[in-house]
PDB file of C-alpha atoms in Angstrom:
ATOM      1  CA  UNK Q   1      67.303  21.593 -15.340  1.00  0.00           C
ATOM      2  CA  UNK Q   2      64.566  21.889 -12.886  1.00  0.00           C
ATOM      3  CA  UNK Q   3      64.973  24.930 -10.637  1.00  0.00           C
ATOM      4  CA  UNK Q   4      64.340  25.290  -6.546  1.00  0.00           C
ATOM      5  CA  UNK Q   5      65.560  28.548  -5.311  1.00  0.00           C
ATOM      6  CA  UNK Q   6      65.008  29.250  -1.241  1.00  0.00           C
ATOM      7  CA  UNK Q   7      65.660  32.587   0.701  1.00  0.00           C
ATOM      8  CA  UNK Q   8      66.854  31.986   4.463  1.00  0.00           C
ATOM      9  CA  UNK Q   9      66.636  35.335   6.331  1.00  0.00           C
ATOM     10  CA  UNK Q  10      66.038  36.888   3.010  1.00  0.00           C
ATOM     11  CA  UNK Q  11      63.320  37.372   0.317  1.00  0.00           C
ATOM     12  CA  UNK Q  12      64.224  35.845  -2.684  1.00  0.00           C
ATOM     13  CA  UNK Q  13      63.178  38.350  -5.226  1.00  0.00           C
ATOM     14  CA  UNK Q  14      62.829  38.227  -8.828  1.00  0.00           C
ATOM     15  CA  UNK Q  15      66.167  39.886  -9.745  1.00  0.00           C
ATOM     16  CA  UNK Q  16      67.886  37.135  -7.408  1.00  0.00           C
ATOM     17  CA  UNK Q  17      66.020  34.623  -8.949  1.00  0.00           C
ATOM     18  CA  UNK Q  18      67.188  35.626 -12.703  1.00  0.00           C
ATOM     19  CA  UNK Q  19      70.726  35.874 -11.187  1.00  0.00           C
ATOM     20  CA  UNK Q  20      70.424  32.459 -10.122  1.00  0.00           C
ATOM     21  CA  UNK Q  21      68.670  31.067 -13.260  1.00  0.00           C
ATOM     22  CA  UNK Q  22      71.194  33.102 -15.597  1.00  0.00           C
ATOM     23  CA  UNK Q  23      74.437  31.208 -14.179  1.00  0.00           C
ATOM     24  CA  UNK Q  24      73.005  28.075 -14.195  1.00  0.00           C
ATOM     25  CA  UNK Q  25      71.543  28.044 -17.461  1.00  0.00           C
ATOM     26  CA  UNK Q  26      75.158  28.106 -18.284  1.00  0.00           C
ATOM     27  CA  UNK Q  27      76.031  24.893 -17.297  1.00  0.00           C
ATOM     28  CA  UNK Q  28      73.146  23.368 -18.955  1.00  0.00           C
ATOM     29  CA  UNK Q  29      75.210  22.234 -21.365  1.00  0.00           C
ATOM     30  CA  UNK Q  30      77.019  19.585 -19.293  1.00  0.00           C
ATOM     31  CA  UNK Q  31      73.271  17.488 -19.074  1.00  0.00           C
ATOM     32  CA  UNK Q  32      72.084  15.642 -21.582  1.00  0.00           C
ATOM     33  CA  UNK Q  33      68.403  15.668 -19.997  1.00  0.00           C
ATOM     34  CA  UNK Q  34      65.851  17.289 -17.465  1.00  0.00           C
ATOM     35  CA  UNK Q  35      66.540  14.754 -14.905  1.00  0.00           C
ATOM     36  CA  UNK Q  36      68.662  17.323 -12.928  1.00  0.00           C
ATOM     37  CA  UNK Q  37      67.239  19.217 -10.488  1.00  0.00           C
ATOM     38  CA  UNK Q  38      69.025  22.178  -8.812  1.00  0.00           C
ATOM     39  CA  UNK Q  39      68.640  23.545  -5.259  1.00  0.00           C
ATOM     40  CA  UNK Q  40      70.233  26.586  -4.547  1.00  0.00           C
ATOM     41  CA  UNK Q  41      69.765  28.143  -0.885  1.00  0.00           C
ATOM     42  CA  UNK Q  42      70.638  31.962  -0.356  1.00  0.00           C
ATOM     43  CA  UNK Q  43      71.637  33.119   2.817  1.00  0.00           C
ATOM     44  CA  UNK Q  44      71.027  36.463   4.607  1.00  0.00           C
ATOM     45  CA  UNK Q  45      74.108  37.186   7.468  1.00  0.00           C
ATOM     46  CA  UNK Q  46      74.624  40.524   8.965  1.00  0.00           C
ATOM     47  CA  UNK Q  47      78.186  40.950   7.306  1.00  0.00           C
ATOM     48  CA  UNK Q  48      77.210  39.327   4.060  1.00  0.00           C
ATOM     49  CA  UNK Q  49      75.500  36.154   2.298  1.00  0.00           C
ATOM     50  CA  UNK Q  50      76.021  32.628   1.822  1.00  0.00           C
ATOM     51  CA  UNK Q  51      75.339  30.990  -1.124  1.00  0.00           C
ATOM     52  CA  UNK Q  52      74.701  26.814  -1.586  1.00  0.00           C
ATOM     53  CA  UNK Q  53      73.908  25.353  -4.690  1.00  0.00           C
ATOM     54  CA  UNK Q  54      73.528  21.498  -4.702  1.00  0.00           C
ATOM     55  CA  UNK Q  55      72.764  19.881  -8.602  1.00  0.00           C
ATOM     56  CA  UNK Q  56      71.338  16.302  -8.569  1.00  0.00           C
ATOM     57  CA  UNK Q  57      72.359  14.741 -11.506  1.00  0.00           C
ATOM     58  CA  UNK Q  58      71.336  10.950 -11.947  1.00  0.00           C
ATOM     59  CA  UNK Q  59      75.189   9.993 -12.063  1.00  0.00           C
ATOM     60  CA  UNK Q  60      76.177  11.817  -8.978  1.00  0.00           C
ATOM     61  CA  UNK Q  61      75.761  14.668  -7.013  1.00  0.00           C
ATOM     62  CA  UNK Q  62      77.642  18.497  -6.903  1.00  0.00           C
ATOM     63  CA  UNK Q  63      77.755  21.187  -4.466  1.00  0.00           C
ATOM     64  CA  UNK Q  64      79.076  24.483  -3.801  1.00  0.00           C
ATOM     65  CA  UNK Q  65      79.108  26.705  -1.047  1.00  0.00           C
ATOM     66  CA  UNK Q  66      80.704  29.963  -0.548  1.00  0.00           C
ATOM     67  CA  UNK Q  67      79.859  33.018   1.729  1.00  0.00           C
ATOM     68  CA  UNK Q  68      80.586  36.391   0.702  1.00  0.00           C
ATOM     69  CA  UNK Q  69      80.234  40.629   1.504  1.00  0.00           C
ATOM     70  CA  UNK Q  70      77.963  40.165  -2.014  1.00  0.00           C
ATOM     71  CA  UNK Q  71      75.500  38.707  -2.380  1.00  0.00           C
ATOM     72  CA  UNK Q  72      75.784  38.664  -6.594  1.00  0.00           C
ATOM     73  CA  UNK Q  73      79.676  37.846  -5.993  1.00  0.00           C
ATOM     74  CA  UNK Q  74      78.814  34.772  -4.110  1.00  0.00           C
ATOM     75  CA  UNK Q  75      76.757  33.315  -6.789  1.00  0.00           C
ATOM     76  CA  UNK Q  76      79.157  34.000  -8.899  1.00  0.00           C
ATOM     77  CA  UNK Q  77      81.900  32.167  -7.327  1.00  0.00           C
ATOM     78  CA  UNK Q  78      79.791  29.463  -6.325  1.00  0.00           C
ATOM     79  CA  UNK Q  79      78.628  28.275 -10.145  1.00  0.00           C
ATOM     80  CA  UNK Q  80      82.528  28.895 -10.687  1.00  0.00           C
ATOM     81  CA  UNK Q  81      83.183  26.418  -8.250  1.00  0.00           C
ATOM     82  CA  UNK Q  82      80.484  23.894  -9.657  1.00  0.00           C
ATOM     83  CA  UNK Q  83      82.142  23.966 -13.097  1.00  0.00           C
ATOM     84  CA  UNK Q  84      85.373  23.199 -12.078  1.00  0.00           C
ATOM     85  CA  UNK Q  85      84.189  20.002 -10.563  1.00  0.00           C
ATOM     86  CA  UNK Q  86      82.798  19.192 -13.415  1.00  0.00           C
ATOM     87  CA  UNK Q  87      85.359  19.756 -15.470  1.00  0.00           C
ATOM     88  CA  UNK Q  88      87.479  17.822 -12.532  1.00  0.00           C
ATOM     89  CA  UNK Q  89      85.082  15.094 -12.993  1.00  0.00           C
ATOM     90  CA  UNK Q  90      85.204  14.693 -16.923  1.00  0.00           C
ATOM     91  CA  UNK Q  91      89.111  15.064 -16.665  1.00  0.00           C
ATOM     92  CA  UNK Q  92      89.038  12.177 -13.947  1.00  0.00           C
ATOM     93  CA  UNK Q  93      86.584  10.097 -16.244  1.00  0.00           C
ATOM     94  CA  UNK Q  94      88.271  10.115 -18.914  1.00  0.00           C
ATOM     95  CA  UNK Q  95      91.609   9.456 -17.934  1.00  0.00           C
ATOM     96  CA  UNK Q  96      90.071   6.038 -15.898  1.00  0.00           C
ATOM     97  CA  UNK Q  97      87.978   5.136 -18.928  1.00  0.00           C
ATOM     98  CA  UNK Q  98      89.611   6.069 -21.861  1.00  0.00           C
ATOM     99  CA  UNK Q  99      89.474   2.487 -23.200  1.00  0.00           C
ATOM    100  CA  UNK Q 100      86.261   1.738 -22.092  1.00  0.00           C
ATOM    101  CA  UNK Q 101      84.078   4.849 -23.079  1.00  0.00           C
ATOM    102  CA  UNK Q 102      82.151   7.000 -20.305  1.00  0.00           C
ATOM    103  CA  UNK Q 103      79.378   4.826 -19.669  1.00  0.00           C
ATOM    104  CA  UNK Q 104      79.985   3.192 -16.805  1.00  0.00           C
ATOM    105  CA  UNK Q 105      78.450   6.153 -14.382  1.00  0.00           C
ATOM    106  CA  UNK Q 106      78.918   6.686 -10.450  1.00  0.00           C
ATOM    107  CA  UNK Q 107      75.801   6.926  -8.835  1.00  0.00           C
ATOM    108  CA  UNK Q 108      75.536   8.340  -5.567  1.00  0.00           C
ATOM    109  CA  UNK Q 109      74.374  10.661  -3.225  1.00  0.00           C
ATOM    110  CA  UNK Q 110      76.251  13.183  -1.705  1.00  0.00           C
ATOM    111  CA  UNK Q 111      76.563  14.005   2.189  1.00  0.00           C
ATOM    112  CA  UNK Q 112      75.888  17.362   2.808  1.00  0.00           C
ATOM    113  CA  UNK Q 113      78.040  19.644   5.259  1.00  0.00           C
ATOM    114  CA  UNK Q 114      76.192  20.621   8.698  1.00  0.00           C
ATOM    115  CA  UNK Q 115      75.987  24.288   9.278  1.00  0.00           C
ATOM    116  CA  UNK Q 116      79.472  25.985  10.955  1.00  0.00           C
ATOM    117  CA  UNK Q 117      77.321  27.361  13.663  1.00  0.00           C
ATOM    118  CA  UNK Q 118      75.833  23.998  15.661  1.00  0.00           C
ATOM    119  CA  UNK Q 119      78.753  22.285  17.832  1.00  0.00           C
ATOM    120  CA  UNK Q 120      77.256  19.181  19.126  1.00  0.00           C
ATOM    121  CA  UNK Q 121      73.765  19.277  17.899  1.00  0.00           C
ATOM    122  CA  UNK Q 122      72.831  17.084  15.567  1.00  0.00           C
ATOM    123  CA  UNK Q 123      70.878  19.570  12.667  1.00  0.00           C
ATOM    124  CA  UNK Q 124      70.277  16.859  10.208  1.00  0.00           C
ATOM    125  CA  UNK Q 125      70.291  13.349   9.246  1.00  0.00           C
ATOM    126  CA  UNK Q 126      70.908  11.645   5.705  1.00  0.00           C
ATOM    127  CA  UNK Q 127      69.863   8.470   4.688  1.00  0.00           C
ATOM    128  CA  UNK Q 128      72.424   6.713   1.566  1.00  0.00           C
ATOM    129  CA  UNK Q 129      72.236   4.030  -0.343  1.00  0.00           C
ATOM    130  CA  UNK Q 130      74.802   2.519  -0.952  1.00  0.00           C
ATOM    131  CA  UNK Q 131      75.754   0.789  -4.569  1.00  0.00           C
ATOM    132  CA  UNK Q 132      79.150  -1.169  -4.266  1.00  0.00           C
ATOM    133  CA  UNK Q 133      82.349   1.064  -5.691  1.00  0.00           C
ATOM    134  CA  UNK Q 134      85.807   0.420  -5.851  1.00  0.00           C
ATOM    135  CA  UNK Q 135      88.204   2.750  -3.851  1.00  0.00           C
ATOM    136  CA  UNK Q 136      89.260   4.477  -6.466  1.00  0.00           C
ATOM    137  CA  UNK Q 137      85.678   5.709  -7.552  1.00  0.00           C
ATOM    138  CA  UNK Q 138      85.088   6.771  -4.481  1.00  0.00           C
ATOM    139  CA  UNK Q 139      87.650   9.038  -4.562  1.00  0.00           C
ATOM    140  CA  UNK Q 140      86.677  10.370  -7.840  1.00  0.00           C
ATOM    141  CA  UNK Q 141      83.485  11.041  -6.252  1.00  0.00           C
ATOM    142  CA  UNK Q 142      84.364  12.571  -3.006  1.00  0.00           C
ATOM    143  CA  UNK Q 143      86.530  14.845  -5.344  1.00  0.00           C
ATOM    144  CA  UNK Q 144      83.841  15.678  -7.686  1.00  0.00           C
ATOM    145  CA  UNK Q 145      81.851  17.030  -4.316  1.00  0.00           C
ATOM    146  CA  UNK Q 146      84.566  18.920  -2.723  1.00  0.00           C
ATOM    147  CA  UNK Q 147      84.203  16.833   0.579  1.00  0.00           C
ATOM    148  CA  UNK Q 148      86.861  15.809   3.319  1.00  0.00           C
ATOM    149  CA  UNK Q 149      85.462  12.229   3.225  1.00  0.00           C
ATOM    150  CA  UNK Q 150      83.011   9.857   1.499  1.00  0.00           C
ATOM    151  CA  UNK Q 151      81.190   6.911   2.270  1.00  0.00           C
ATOM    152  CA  UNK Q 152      80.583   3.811   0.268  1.00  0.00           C
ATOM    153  CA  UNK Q 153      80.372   0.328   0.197  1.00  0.00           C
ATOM    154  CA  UNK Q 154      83.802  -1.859  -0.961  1.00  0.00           C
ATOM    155  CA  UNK Q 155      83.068  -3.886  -3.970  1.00  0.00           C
ATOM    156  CA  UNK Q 156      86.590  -5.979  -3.175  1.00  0.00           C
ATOM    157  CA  UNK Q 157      85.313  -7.307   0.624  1.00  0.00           C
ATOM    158  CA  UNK Q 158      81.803  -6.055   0.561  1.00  0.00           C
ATOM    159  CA  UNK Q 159      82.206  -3.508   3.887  1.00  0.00           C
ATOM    160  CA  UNK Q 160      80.990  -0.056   4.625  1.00  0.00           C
ATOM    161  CA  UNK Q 161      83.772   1.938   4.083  1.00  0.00           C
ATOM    162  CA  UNK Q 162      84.611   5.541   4.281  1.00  0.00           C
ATOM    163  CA  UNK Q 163      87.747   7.290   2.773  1.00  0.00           C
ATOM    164  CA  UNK Q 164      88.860  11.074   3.979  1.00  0.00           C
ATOM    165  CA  UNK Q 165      92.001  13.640   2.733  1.00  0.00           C
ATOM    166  CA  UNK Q 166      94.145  13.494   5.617  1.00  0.00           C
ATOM    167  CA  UNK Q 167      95.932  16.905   6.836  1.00  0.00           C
ATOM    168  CA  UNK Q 168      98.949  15.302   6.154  1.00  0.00           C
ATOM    169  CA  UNK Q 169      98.858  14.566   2.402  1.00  0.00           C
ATOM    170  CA  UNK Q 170      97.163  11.227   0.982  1.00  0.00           C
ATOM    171  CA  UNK Q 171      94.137   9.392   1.767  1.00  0.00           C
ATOM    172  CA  UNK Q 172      92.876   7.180   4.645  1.00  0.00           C
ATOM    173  CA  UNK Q 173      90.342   4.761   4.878  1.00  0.00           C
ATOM    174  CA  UNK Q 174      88.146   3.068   7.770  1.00  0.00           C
ATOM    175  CA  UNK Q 175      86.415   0.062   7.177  1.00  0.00           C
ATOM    176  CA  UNK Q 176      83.356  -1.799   9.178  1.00  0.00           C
ATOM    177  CA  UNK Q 177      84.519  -5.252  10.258  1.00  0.00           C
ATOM    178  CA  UNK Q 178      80.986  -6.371   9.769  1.00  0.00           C
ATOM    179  CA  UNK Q 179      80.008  -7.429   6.041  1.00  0.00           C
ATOM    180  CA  UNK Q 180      76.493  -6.348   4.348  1.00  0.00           C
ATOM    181  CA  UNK Q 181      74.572  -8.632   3.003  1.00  0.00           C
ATOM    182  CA  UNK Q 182      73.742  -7.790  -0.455  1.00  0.00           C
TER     183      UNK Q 182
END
């Protein structure tokens, strides 16, 4: 795994950095080769730290966040958090191709959650590609990012589509009306 560790209102010292490196080393072990790269961004807040680590796998894409008093607590929780999608996703995987093997992957990017503090402003844009899934994929992979929604392109009717968790239990989906052209 290729390592980028960044300090936001904070230095990023070596003891951070081996903190870091320690806990992810762990999950090593779920890749088969060094074409994931890992991002992790440490925080600095005035009651606390926030920790985001974001692993770019070439089948998909998994990210944690979590904010804590502790610094060392947050990165803790935060590769907790990152295994249990994985292990999520592998659960999810197998069940849906259990008679097919696990090679067919999902490969996507994921969208990335704008910070809490910026109402209206728009504080960064993301460009996807998007590679025709069914529904049911993209569930698995809006799962396997711990998002509210995900957006991907229908293999049944060819449409941008995005599904989201509603409040009230289940799943909802909108749909373009207009069809890409492939």
């Amino acid at each position: 795994m290729k390592y980028q560790i960044i300090g936001k209102n904070i230095v990023v010292t070596q003891a951070i950095t081996d903190a870091i490196m320690k806990k992810l080393s762990k999950m090593d072990k779920y890749f088969k080769d060094d074409t994931v790269d890992c991002r992790a961004v440490v925080r600095s807040y005035k009651n606390g730290a926030k920790v985001e680590v974001t692993i770019f796998t070439p089948d998909t894409t998994f990210r944690a966040e979590v904010k804590d008093q502790d610094l060392y607590n947050a990165i803790d929780e935060c590769i907790d958090k990152l295994q249990g999608q994985m292990r999520k996703l592998k659960t999810q995987l197998l069940k849906r191709f259990e008679h097919q093997g696990l090679g067919k992957a999902i490969v996507y990017e994921a969208l990335e959650d704008e910070d809490e503090d910026n109402n209206n402003e728009v504080v960064r844009t993301k460009n996807l590609e998007l590679k025709p899934i069914t529904l049911d994929e993209a569930i698995t992979e809006m799962e396997a990012i711990g998002h509210d929604f995900y957006v991907y392109l229908d293999t049944d009717d060819e449409k941008i589509s995005v599904v989201y968790k509603r409040k009230e239990g289940g799943y909802g989906l909108l749909q373009a009306d207009n069809k890409v052209e492939l």
